[in-house]
């Protein structure tokens, strides 16, 4: 069965959205991607309404099996964290209204899953997303590529024996079948959990 995942790289100014279909053999195919933008000059309620309406449209149009959202992990800029958290809440609530499971992934988890290193930069993520999805050109802007990377990460994680909301399978049956990127991602996630 093909798993359809809608990935969201949340933000108030630019909210990246990407949908991928991933087969059991891990072959991922891009379905759609885009960015919802709002102006800092608009009021907060109007900005969140734009994001909420857009997410509703994407969820209704593409009917994903699961929603993967970037988890706010750590940032020094409090206003940026607040905006990301507010956008995330709107997105998560939209999925919850439809009974769609939500999974949260940190940026380092996504980087490790897609590139094999939890410290890769955005260019490396975009390059690997382009390759994984067999695209003729990189998805732009970077927020859209990040959303696709989130979707790929979650689908690969689910395929590695993890539940939609649980942790990565790092030991036990099936752990030997993890790819190097999945192992690196699982190690990055375990390290992040220990640091909390």
Tab-separated table of C-alpha atoms in Angstrom, residues 3-195:
chain	number	residue	atom	x	y	z
A	3	UNK	CA	1.434	5.906	2.131
A	4	UNK	CA	0.487	9.516	1.384
A	5	UNK	CA	2.091	12.038	3.706
A	6	UNK	CA	1.530	15.779	3.786
A	7	UNK	CA	4.573	17.542	5.231
A	8	UNK	CA	4.447	21.038	6.679
A	9	UNK	CA	7.380	23.334	7.432
A	10	UNK	CA	5.417	25.811	9.571
A	11	UNK	CA	5.952	29.543	9.677
A	12	UNK	CA	3.890	32.709	9.667
A	13	UNK	CA	5.637	34.393	6.745
A	14	UNK	CA	6.268	31.229	4.706
A	15	UNK	CA	4.611	27.908	5.466
A	16	UNK	CA	6.018	25.158	3.239
A	17	UNK	CA	3.703	22.330	2.217
A	18	UNK	CA	4.557	19.125	0.354
A	19	UNK	CA	2.735	15.900	-0.433
A	20	UNK	CA	4.488	12.636	-1.274
A	21	UNK	CA	3.353	9.103	-1.980
A	22	UNK	CA	5.768	6.467	-0.694
A	23	UNK	CA	5.609	2.793	-1.609
A	24	UNK	CA	6.648	-0.056	0.699
A	25	UNK	CA	9.986	-0.291	-1.121
A	26	UNK	CA	10.650	3.358	-0.052
A	27	UNK	CA	10.208	4.752	-3.568
A	28	UNK	CA	8.880	8.273	-3.043
A	29	UNK	CA	6.938	10.271	-5.599
A	30	UNK	CA	6.164	13.975	-5.359
A	31	UNK	CA	2.433	14.734	-5.596
A	32	UNK	CA	2.432	18.489	-4.972
A	33	UNK	CA	4.276	21.237	-3.145
A	34	UNK	CA	3.869	24.921	-2.446
A	35	UNK	CA	4.234	27.711	0.052
A	36	UNK	CA	1.558	29.694	1.854
A	37	UNK	CA	2.778	33.209	2.462
A	38	UNK	CA	1.483	35.942	4.731
A	39	UNK	CA	2.675	39.488	5.257
A	40	UNK	CA	4.066	40.652	8.602
A	41	UNK	CA	1.967	43.784	8.058
A	42	UNK	CA	-1.250	41.769	8.424
A	43	UNK	CA	-2.768	41.131	11.848
A	44	UNK	CA	-1.925	37.831	13.525
A	45	UNK	CA	-5.494	36.564	13.320
A	46	UNK	CA	-5.628	37.202	9.567
A	47	UNK	CA	-2.253	35.545	9.009
A	48	UNK	CA	-3.343	32.435	10.906
A	49	UNK	CA	-6.638	32.411	9.005
A	50	UNK	CA	-4.777	32.370	5.676
A	51	UNK	CA	-2.675	29.412	6.850
A	52	UNK	CA	-5.718	27.590	8.274
A	53	UNK	CA	-7.721	28.037	5.068
A	54	UNK	CA	-4.821	26.884	2.899
A	55	UNK	CA	-4.139	23.807	5.037
A	56	UNK	CA	-7.840	22.931	4.950
A	57	UNK	CA	-7.725	23.130	1.149
A	58	UNK	CA	-4.590	20.927	0.934
A	59	UNK	CA	-5.991	18.323	3.343
A	60	UNK	CA	-9.297	18.177	1.473
A	61	UNK	CA	-7.673	18.019	-1.969
A	62	UNK	CA	-4.916	15.479	-1.280
A	63	UNK	CA	-6.441	13.410	1.563
A	64	UNK	CA	-3.171	12.351	3.226
A	65	UNK	CA	-2.966	9.334	5.523
A	66	UNK	CA	-0.786	11.285	7.950
A	67	UNK	CA	0.493	14.809	8.511
A	68	UNK	CA	4.182	15.396	9.327
A	69	UNK	CA	5.038	18.731	10.937
A	70	UNK	CA	8.392	20.176	11.893
A	71	UNK	CA	8.744	20.258	15.654
A	72	UNK	CA	10.057	23.463	17.164
A	73	UNK	CA	13.216	22.084	18.698
A	74	UNK	CA	15.358	25.017	19.812
A	75	UNK	CA	15.837	28.510	18.554
A	76	UNK	CA	17.154	31.670	20.154
A	77	UNK	CA	14.694	34.032	18.453
A	78	UNK	CA	11.574	33.948	20.650
A	79	UNK	CA	9.368	35.804	18.148
A	80	UNK	CA	10.258	33.273	15.432
A	81	UNK	CA	9.518	30.370	17.772
A	82	UNK	CA	6.150	31.895	18.669
A	83	UNK	CA	5.175	32.318	15.013
A	84	UNK	CA	6.220	28.759	14.157
A	85	UNK	CA	4.339	27.407	17.182
A	86	UNK	CA	1.183	29.346	16.278
A	87	UNK	CA	1.277	28.159	12.662
A	88	UNK	CA	1.938	24.590	13.851
A	89	UNK	CA	-1.089	24.706	16.133
A	90	UNK	CA	-3.370	25.767	13.300
A	91	UNK	CA	-2.032	22.978	11.072
A	92	UNK	CA	-2.285	20.287	13.766
A	93	UNK	CA	-5.852	21.333	14.630
A	94	UNK	CA	-6.879	21.103	10.953
A	95	UNK	CA	-5.597	17.507	10.816
A	96	UNK	CA	-7.242	16.637	14.138
A	97	UNK	CA	-10.641	17.830	12.858
A	98	UNK	CA	-10.345	15.252	10.082
A	99	UNK	CA	-8.993	12.441	12.242
A	100	UNK	CA	-5.640	12.511	10.417
A	101	UNK	CA	-2.714	11.361	12.604
A	102	UNK	CA	0.014	13.947	13.200
A	103	UNK	CA	3.730	13.214	13.595
A	104	UNK	CA	6.321	15.746	14.732
A	105	UNK	CA	9.951	15.622	13.586
A	106	UNK	CA	12.856	17.863	14.557
A	107	UNK	CA	14.982	19.483	11.844
A	108	UNK	CA	17.970	17.289	12.759
A	109	UNK	CA	15.828	14.141	12.430
A	110	UNK	CA	14.727	15.209	8.958
A	111	UNK	CA	18.264	16.079	7.852
A	112	UNK	CA	19.567	12.732	9.087
A	113	UNK	CA	16.778	10.780	7.385
A	114	UNK	CA	17.191	12.474	4.019
A	115	UNK	CA	20.937	13.141	3.855
A	116	UNK	CA	22.443	10.757	6.415
A	117	UNK	CA	23.701	13.645	8.589
A	118	UNK	CA	21.714	15.561	11.191
A	119	UNK	CA	23.881	18.627	10.612
A	120	UNK	CA	23.369	19.026	6.838
A	121	UNK	CA	22.496	22.452	5.480
A	122	UNK	CA	19.358	23.431	3.545
A	123	UNK	CA	21.125	23.125	0.191
A	124	UNK	CA	22.066	19.506	0.920
A	125	UNK	CA	18.488	18.700	1.970
A	126	UNK	CA	17.082	20.291	-1.197
A	127	UNK	CA	19.596	18.425	-3.373
A	128	UNK	CA	18.736	15.038	-1.832
A	129	UNK	CA	14.977	15.706	-1.923
A	130	UNK	CA	15.336	16.473	-5.640
A	131	UNK	CA	17.210	13.194	-6.153
A	132	UNK	CA	14.914	11.054	-3.967
A	133	UNK	CA	11.807	12.345	-5.743
A	134	UNK	CA	13.463	12.163	-9.187
A	135	UNK	CA	12.624	15.801	-9.951
A	136	UNK	CA	13.999	17.688	-12.931
A	137	UNK	CA	14.547	20.822	-10.830
A	138	UNK	CA	14.889	21.517	-7.106
A	139	UNK	CA	11.635	22.435	-5.366
A	140	UNK	CA	11.652	26.144	-4.544
A	141	UNK	CA	11.592	27.947	-2.238
A	142	UNK	CA	13.537	26.012	0.395
A	143	UNK	CA	10.446	25.907	2.648
A	144	UNK	CA	8.715	23.674	0.080
A	145	UNK	CA	11.762	21.386	-0.117
A	146	UNK	CA	11.801	21.176	3.688
A	147	UNK	CA	8.110	20.201	3.704
A	148	UNK	CA	8.787	17.438	1.172
A	149	UNK	CA	11.743	16.280	3.297
A	150	UNK	CA	9.430	16.075	6.326
A	151	UNK	CA	6.966	13.951	4.372
A	152	UNK	CA	9.716	11.633	3.111
A	153	UNK	CA	11.183	11.320	6.608
A	154	UNK	CA	7.889	10.301	8.112
A	155	UNK	CA	7.088	7.787	5.389
A	156	UNK	CA	10.517	6.185	5.683
A	157	UNK	CA	10.207	6.159	9.462
A	158	UNK	CA	6.813	4.446	9.285
A	159	UNK	CA	8.295	1.938	6.850
A	160	UNK	CA	11.161	1.167	9.218
A	161	UNK	CA	8.833	-0.345	11.783
A	162	UNK	CA	7.966	2.786	13.763
A	163	UNK	CA	4.442	3.921	14.443
A	164	UNK	CA	3.152	7.234	13.117
A	165	UNK	CA	3.741	8.890	16.475
A	166	UNK	CA	6.384	6.703	18.104
A	167	UNK	CA	10.135	6.652	18.078
A	168	UNK	CA	12.489	5.177	15.561
A	169	UNK	CA	13.218	1.487	15.581
A	170	UNK	CA	16.840	1.281	16.689
A	171	UNK	CA	16.876	-2.240	18.061
A	172	UNK	CA	14.911	-5.427	17.873
A	173	UNK	CA	13.471	-7.193	14.842
A	174	UNK	CA	13.969	-5.297	11.615
A	175	UNK	CA	16.619	-2.899	12.917
A	176	UNK	CA	19.244	-4.544	10.715
A	177	UNK	CA	17.214	-3.509	7.647
A	178	UNK	CA	17.580	0.208	8.372
A	179	UNK	CA	19.489	2.202	5.797
A	180	UNK	CA	22.521	4.244	6.924
A	181	UNK	CA	20.387	7.398	6.701
A	182	UNK	CA	17.655	5.829	8.842
A	183	UNK	CA	20.220	4.687	11.416
A	184	UNK	CA	21.749	8.190	11.520
A	185	UNK	CA	18.299	9.680	11.917
A	186	UNK	CA	17.400	7.250	14.707
A	187	UNK	CA	20.668	8.080	16.487
A	188	UNK	CA	19.970	11.833	16.127
A	189	UNK	CA	16.479	11.384	17.555
A	190	UNK	CA	17.765	9.325	20.492
A	191	UNK	CA	20.415	11.976	21.218
A	192	UNK	CA	17.770	14.727	21.088
A	193	UNK	CA	15.570	12.834	23.548
A	194	UNK	CA	18.455	12.406	25.984
A	195	UNK	CA	19.204	16.149	25.823
